[in-house]
PDB file of C-alpha atoms in Angstrom:
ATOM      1  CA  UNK A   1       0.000   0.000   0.000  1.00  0.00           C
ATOM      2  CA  UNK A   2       1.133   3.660  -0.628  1.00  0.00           C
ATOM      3  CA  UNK A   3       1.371   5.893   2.424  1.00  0.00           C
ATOM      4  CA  UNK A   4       3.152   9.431   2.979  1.00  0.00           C
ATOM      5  CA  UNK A   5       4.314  10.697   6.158  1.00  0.00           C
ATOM      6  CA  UNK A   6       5.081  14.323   6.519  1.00  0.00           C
ATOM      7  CA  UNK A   7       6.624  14.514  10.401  1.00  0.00           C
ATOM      8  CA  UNK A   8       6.473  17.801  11.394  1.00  0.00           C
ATOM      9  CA  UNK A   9       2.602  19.243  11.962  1.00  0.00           C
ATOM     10  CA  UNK A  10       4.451  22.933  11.611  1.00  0.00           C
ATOM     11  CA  UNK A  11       7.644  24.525  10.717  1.00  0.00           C
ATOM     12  CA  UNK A  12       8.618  27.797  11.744  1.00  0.00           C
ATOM     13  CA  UNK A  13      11.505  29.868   9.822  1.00  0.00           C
ATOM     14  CA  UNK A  14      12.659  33.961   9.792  1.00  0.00           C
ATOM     15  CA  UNK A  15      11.779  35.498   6.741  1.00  0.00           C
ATOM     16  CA  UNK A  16      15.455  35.216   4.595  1.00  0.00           C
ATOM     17  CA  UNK A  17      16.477  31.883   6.054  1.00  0.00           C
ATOM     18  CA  UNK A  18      15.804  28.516   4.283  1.00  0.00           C
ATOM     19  CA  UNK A  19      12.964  26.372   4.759  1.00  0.00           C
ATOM     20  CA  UNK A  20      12.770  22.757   4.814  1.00  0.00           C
ATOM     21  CA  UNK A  21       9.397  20.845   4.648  1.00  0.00           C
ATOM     22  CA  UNK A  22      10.080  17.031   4.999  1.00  0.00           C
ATOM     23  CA  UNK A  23       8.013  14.145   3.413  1.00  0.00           C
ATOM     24  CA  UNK A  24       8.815  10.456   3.521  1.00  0.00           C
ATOM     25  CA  UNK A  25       6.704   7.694   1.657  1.00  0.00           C
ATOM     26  CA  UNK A  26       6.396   4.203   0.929  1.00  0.00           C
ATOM     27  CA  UNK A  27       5.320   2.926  -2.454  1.00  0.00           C
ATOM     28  CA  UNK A  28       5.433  -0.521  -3.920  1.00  0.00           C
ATOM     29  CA  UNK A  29       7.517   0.275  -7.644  1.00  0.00           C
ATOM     30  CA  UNK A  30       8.219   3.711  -8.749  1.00  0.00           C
ATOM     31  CA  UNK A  31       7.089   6.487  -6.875  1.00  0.00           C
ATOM     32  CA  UNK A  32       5.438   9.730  -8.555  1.00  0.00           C
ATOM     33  CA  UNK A  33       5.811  12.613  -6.322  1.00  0.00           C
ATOM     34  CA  UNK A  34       4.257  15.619  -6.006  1.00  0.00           C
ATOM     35  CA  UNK A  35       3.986  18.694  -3.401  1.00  0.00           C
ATOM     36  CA  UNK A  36       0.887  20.973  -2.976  1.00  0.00           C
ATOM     37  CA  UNK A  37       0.105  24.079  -0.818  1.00  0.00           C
ATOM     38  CA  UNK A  38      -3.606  25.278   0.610  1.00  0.00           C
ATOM     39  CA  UNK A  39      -3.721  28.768   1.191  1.00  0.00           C
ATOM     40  CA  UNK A  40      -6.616  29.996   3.574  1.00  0.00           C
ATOM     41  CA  UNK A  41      -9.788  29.382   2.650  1.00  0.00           C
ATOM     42  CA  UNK A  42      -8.157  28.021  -1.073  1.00  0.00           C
ATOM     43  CA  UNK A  43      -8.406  25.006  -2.922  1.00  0.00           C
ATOM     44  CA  UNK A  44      -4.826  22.848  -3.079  1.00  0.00           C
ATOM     45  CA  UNK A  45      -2.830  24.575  -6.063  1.00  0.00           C
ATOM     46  CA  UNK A  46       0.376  21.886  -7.627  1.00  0.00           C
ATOM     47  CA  UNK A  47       3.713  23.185  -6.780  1.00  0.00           C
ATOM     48  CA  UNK A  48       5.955  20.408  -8.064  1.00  0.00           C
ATOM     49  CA  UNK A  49       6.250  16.997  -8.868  1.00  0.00           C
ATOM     50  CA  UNK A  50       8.783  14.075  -9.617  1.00  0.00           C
ATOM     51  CA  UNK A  51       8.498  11.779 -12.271  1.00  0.00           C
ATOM     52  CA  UNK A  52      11.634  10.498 -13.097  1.00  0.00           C
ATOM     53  CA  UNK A  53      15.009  12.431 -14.228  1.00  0.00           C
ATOM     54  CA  UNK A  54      17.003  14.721 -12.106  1.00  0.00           C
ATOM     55  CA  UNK A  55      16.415  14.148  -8.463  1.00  0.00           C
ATOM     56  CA  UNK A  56      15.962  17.943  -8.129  1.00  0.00           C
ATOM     57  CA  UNK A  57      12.737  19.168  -9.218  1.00  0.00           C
ATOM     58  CA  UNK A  58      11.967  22.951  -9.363  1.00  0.00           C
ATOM     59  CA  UNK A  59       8.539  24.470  -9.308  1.00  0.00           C
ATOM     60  CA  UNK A  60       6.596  27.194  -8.740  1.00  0.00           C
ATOM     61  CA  UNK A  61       7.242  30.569  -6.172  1.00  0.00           C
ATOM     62  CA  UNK A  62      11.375  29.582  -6.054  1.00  0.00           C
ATOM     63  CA  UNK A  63      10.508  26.089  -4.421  1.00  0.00           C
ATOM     64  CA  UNK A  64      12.279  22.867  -5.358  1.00  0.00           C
ATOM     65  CA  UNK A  65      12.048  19.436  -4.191  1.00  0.00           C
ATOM     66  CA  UNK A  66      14.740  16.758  -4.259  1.00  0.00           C
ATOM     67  CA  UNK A  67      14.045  12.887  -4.787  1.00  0.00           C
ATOM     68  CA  UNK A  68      16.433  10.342  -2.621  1.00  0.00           C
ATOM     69  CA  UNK A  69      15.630   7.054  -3.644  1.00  0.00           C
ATOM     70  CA  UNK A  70      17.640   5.401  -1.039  1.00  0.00           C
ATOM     71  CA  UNK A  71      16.372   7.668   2.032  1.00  0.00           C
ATOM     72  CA  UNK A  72      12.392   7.166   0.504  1.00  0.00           C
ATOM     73  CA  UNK A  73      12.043  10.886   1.263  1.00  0.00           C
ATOM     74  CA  UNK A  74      11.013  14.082  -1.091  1.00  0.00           C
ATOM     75  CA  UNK A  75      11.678  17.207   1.001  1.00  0.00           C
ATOM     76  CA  UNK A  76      10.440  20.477   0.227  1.00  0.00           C
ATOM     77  CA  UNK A  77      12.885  23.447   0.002  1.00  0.00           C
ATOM     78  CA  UNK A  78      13.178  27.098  -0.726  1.00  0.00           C
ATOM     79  CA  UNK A  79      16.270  28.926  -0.365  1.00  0.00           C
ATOM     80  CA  UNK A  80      15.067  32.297   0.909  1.00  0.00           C
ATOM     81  CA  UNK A  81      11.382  31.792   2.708  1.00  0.00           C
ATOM     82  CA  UNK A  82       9.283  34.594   2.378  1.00  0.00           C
ATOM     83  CA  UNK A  83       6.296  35.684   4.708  1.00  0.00           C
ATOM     84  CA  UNK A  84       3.817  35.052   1.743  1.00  0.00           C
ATOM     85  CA  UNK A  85       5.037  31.364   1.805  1.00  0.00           C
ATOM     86  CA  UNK A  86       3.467  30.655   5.264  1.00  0.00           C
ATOM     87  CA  UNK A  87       0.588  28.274   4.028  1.00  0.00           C
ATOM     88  CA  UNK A  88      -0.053  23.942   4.726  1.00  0.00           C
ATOM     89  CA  UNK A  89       2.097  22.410   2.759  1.00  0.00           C
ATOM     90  CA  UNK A  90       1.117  18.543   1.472  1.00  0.00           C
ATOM     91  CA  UNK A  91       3.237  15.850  -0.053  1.00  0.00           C
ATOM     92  CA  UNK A  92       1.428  13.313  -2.161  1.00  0.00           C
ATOM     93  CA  UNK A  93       2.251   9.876  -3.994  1.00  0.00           C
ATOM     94  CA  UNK A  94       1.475   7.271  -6.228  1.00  0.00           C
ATOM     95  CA  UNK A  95       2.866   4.272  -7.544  1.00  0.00           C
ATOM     96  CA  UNK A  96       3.656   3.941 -11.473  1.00  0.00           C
ATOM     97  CA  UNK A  97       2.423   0.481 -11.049  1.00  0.00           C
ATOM     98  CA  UNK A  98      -0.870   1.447 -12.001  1.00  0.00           C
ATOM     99  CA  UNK A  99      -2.506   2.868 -14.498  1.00  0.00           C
ATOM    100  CA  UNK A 100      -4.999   4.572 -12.126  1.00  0.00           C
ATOM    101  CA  UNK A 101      -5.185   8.070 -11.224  1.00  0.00           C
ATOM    102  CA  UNK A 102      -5.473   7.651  -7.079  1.00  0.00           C
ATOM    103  CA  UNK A 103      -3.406  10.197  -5.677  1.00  0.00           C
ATOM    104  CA  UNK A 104      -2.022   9.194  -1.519  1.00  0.00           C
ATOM    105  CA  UNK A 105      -1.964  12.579   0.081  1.00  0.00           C
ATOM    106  CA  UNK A 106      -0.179  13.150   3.543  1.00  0.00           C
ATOM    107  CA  UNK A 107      -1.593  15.270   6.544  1.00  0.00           C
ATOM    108  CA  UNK A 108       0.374  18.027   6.028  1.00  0.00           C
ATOM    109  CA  UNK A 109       2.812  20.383   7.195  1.00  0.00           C
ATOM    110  CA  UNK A 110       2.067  23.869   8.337  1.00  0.00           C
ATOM    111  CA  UNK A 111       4.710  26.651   7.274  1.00  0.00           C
ATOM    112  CA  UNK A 112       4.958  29.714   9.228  1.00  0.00           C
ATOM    113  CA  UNK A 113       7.359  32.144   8.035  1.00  0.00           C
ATOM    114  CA  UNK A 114       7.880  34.831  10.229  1.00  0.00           C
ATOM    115  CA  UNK A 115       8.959  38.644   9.348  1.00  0.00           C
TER     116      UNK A 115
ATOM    117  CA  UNK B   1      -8.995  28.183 -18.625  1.00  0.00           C
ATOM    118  CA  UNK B   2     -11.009  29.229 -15.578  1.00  0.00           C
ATOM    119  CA  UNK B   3      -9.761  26.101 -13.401  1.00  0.00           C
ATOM    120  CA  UNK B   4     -12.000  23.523 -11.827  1.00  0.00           C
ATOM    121  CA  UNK B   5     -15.171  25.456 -10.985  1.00  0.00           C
ATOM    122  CA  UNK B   6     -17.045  24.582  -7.679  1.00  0.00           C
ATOM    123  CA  UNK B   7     -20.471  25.658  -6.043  1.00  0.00           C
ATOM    124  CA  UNK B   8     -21.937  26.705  -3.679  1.00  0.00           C
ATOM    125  CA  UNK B   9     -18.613  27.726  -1.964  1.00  0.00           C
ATOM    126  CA  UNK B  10     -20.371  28.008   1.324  1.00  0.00           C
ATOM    127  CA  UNK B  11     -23.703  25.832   2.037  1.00  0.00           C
ATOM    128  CA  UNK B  12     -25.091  25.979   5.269  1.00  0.00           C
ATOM    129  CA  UNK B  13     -27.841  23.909   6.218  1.00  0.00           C
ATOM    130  CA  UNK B  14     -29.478  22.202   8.732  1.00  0.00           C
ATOM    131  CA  UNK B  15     -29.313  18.047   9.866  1.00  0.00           C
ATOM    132  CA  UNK B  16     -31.448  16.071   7.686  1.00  0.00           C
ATOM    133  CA  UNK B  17     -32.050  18.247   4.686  1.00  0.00           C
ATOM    134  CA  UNK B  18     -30.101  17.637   1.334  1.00  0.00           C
ATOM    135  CA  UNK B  19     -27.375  18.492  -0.014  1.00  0.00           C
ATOM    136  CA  UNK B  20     -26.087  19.195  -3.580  1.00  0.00           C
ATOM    137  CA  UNK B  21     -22.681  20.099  -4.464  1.00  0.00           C
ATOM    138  CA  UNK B  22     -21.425  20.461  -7.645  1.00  0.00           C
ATOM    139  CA  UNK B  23     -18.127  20.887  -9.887  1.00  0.00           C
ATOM    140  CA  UNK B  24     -17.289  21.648 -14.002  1.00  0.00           C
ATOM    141  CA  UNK B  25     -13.304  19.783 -14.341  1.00  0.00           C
ATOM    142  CA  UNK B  26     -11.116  21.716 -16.834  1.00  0.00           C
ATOM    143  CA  UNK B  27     -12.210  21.567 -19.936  1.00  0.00           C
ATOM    144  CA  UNK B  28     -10.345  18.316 -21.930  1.00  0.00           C
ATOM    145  CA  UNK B  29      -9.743  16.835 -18.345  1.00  0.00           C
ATOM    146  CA  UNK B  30     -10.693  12.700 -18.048  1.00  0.00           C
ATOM    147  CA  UNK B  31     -10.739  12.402 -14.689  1.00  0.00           C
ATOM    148  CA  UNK B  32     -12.412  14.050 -11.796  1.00  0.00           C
ATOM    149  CA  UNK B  33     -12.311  13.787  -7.968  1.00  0.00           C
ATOM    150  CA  UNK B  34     -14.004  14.305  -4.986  1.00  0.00           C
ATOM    151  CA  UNK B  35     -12.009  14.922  -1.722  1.00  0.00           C
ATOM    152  CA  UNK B  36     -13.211  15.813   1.959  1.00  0.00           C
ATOM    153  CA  UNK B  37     -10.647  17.447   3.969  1.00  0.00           C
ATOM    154  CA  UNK B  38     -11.303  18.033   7.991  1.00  0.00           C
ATOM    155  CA  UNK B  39      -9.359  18.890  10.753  1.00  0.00           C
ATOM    156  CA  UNK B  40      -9.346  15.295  12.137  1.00  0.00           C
ATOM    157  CA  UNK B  41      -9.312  12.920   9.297  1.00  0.00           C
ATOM    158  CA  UNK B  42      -6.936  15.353   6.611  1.00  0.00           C
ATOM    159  CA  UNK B  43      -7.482  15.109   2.925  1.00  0.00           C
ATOM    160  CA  UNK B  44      -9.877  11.736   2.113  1.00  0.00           C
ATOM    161  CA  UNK B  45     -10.547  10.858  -1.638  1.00  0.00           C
ATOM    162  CA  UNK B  46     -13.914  10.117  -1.824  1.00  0.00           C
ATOM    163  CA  UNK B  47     -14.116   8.943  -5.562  1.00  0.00           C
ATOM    164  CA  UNK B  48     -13.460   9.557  -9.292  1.00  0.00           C
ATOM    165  CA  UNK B  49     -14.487   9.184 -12.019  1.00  0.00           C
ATOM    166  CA  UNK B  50     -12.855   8.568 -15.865  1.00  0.00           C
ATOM    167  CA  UNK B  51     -14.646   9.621 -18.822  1.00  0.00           C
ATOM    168  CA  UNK B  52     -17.335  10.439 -16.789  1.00  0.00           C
ATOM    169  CA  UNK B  53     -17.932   6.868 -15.098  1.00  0.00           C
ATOM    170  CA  UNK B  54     -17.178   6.024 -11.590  1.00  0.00           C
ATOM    171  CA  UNK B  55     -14.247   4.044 -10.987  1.00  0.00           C
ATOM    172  CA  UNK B  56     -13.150   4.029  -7.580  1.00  0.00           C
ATOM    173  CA  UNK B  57     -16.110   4.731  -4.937  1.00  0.00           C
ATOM    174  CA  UNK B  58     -14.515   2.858  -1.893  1.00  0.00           C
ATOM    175  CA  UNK B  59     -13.971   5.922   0.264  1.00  0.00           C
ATOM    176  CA  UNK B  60     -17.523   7.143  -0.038  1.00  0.00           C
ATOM    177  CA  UNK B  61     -18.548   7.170   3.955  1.00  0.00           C
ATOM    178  CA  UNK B  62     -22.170   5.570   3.500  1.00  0.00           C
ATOM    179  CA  UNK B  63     -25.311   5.517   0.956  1.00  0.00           C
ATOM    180  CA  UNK B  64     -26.160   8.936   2.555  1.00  0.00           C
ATOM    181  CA  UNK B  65     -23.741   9.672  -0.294  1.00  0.00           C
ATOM    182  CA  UNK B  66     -23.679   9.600  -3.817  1.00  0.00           C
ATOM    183  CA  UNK B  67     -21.942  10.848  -7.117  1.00  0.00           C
ATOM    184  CA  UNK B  68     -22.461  11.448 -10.454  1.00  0.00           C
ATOM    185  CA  UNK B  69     -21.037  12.665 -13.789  1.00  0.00           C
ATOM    186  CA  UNK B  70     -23.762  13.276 -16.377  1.00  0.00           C
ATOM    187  CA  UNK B  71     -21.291  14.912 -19.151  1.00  0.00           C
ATOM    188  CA  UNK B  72     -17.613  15.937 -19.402  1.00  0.00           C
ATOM    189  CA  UNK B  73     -18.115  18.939 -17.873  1.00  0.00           C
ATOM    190  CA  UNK B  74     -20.346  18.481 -15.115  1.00  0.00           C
ATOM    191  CA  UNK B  75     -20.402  16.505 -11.896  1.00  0.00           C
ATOM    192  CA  UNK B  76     -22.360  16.117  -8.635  1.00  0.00           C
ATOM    193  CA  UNK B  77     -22.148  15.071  -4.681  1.00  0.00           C
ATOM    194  CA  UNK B  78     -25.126  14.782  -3.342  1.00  0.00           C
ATOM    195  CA  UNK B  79     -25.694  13.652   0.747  1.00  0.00           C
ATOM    196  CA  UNK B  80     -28.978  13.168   1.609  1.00  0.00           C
ATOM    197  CA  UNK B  81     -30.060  13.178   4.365  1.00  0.00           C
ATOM    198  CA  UNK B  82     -26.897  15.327   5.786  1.00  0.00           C
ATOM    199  CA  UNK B  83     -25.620  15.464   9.266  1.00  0.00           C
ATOM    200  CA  UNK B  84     -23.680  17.711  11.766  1.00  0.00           C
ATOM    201  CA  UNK B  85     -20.273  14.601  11.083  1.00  0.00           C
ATOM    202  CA  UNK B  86     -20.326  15.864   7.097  1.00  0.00           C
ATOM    203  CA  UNK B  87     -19.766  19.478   8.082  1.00  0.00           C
ATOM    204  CA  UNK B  88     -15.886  19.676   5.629  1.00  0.00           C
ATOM    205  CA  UNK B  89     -14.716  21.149   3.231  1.00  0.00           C
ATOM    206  CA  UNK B  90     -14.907  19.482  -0.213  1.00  0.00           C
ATOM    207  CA  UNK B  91     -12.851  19.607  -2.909  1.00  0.00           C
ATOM    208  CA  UNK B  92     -13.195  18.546  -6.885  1.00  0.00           C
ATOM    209  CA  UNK B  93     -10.144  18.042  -9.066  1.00  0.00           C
ATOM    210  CA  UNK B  94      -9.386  16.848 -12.350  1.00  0.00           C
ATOM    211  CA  UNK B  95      -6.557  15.722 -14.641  1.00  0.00           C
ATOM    212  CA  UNK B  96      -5.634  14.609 -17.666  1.00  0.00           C
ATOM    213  CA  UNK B  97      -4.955  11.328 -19.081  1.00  0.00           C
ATOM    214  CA  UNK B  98      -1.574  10.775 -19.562  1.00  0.00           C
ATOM    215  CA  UNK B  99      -1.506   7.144 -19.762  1.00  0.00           C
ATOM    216  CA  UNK B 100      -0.203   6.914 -15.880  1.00  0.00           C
ATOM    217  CA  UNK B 101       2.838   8.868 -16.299  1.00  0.00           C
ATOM    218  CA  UNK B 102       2.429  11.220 -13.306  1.00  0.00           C
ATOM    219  CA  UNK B 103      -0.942  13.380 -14.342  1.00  0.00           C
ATOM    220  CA  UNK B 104      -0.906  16.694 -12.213  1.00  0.00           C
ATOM    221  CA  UNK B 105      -4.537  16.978 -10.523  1.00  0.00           C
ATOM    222  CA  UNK B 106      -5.928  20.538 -10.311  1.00  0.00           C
ATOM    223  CA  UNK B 107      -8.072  21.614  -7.670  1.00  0.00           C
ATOM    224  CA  UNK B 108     -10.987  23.403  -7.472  1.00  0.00           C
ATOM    225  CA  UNK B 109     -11.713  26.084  -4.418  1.00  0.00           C
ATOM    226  CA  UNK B 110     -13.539  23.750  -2.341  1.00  0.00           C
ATOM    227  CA  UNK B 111     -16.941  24.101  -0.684  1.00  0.00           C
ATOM    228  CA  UNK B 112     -16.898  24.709   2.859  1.00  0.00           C
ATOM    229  CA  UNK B 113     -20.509  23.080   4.305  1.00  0.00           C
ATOM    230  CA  UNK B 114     -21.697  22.812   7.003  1.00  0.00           C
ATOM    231  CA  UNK B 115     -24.466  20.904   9.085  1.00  0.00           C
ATOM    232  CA  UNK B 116     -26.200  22.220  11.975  1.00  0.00           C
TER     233      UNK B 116
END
């Protein structure tokens, strides 16, 4: 079965420091990774995913995500956080396995990013 | 495009009465989803559909619930009769088919009901 596990309920950072927004997961075959963050009172809007390739992915807003195959994990990382980025943060997986379309989404991870 | 369209984006209403939700997918989209997200239980996929039928129901809660997909560009969650344990916020998405090679689901805004 597919499961994510993001540890930390919330992360706090200063406003110029880096962030780091950790997901683990555990997938039977290749894993297709993807992070998504819920503004208030917003729907979930795709920030970046893994498919295969370069173990660094880089999305939207400056964020980028990097794949170890070895550790299971696909953390979440910005250089410079900004006080716009504080938001809930979710990692999400499936296996390549299948042909279907069911997404394994973890509890999430609150960012606050203070000024 | 507009995105994944959603309504009502607030329902209030009162235990026992029904309720109707309803979501147009990105246009060109083959899949859609329904998703419940609460405080205690997170995200939960309810079910979705591809090419409009139903394919994976299993995390519907009980027959108080239902779904359909009339057309491409229409769908509906209906729970009748509703009670104060469905108050959430739900969310439609869709995506494309890409033969299973990592489709990106979009999300609507999400309607926040809730059951007095």
């Amino acid at each position: 079965a597919q499961s994510v596990a993001q540890p930390e309920d919330q992360v706090n950072v200063a406003e110029g420091n880096p962030l780091t927004v950790k997901c683990t997961y555990s997938v039977s075959g290749n894993p297709y990774l993807f992070w998504y963050v819920q503004y208030p009172n917003r729907g979930l809007q795709f920030l970046l995913k893994y498919i295969t390739g370069d173990n660094l992915v880089k999305g939207s807003y400056g964020f980028e995500a990097e794949f170890n195959k070895s550790q299971t994990s696909f953390h979440l990382k910005k250089p410079s956080a900004l006080v716009s980025d504080s938001a809930l943060y979710f990692c999400a997986v499936r296996t390549s396995n299948t042909g279907f379309q069911k997404l394994v989404f973890g509890t999430g991870t609150r960012l606050l990013v203070s000024p | 495009d507009a995105g994944v369209i959603q309504s009502p984006r607030h329902e209030v209403t009162e235990m026992g009465q029904e309720v109707t939700l309803r979501c147009k997918p990105i246009s060109g989209h083959d899949y859609l989803f329904w998703y419940r997200q609460t405080m205690m239980r997170g995200l939960e996929l309810l079910i979705y559909f591809n090419n409009n039928v139903p394919i994976d129901d299993s995390g519907m809660p009980e027959d108080r619930f239902s779904a359909k997909m009339p057309n491409a560009s229409f769908s509906t969650l209906k729970i009748q009769p509703s009670e104060p344990r469905d108050s959430a916020v739900y969310f439609c998405a869709s995506s494309l088919n890409m033969g299973g090679r990592g489709e990106t689901q979009y999300f609507g805004p999400g309607t926040r009901l809730l059951v007095l």
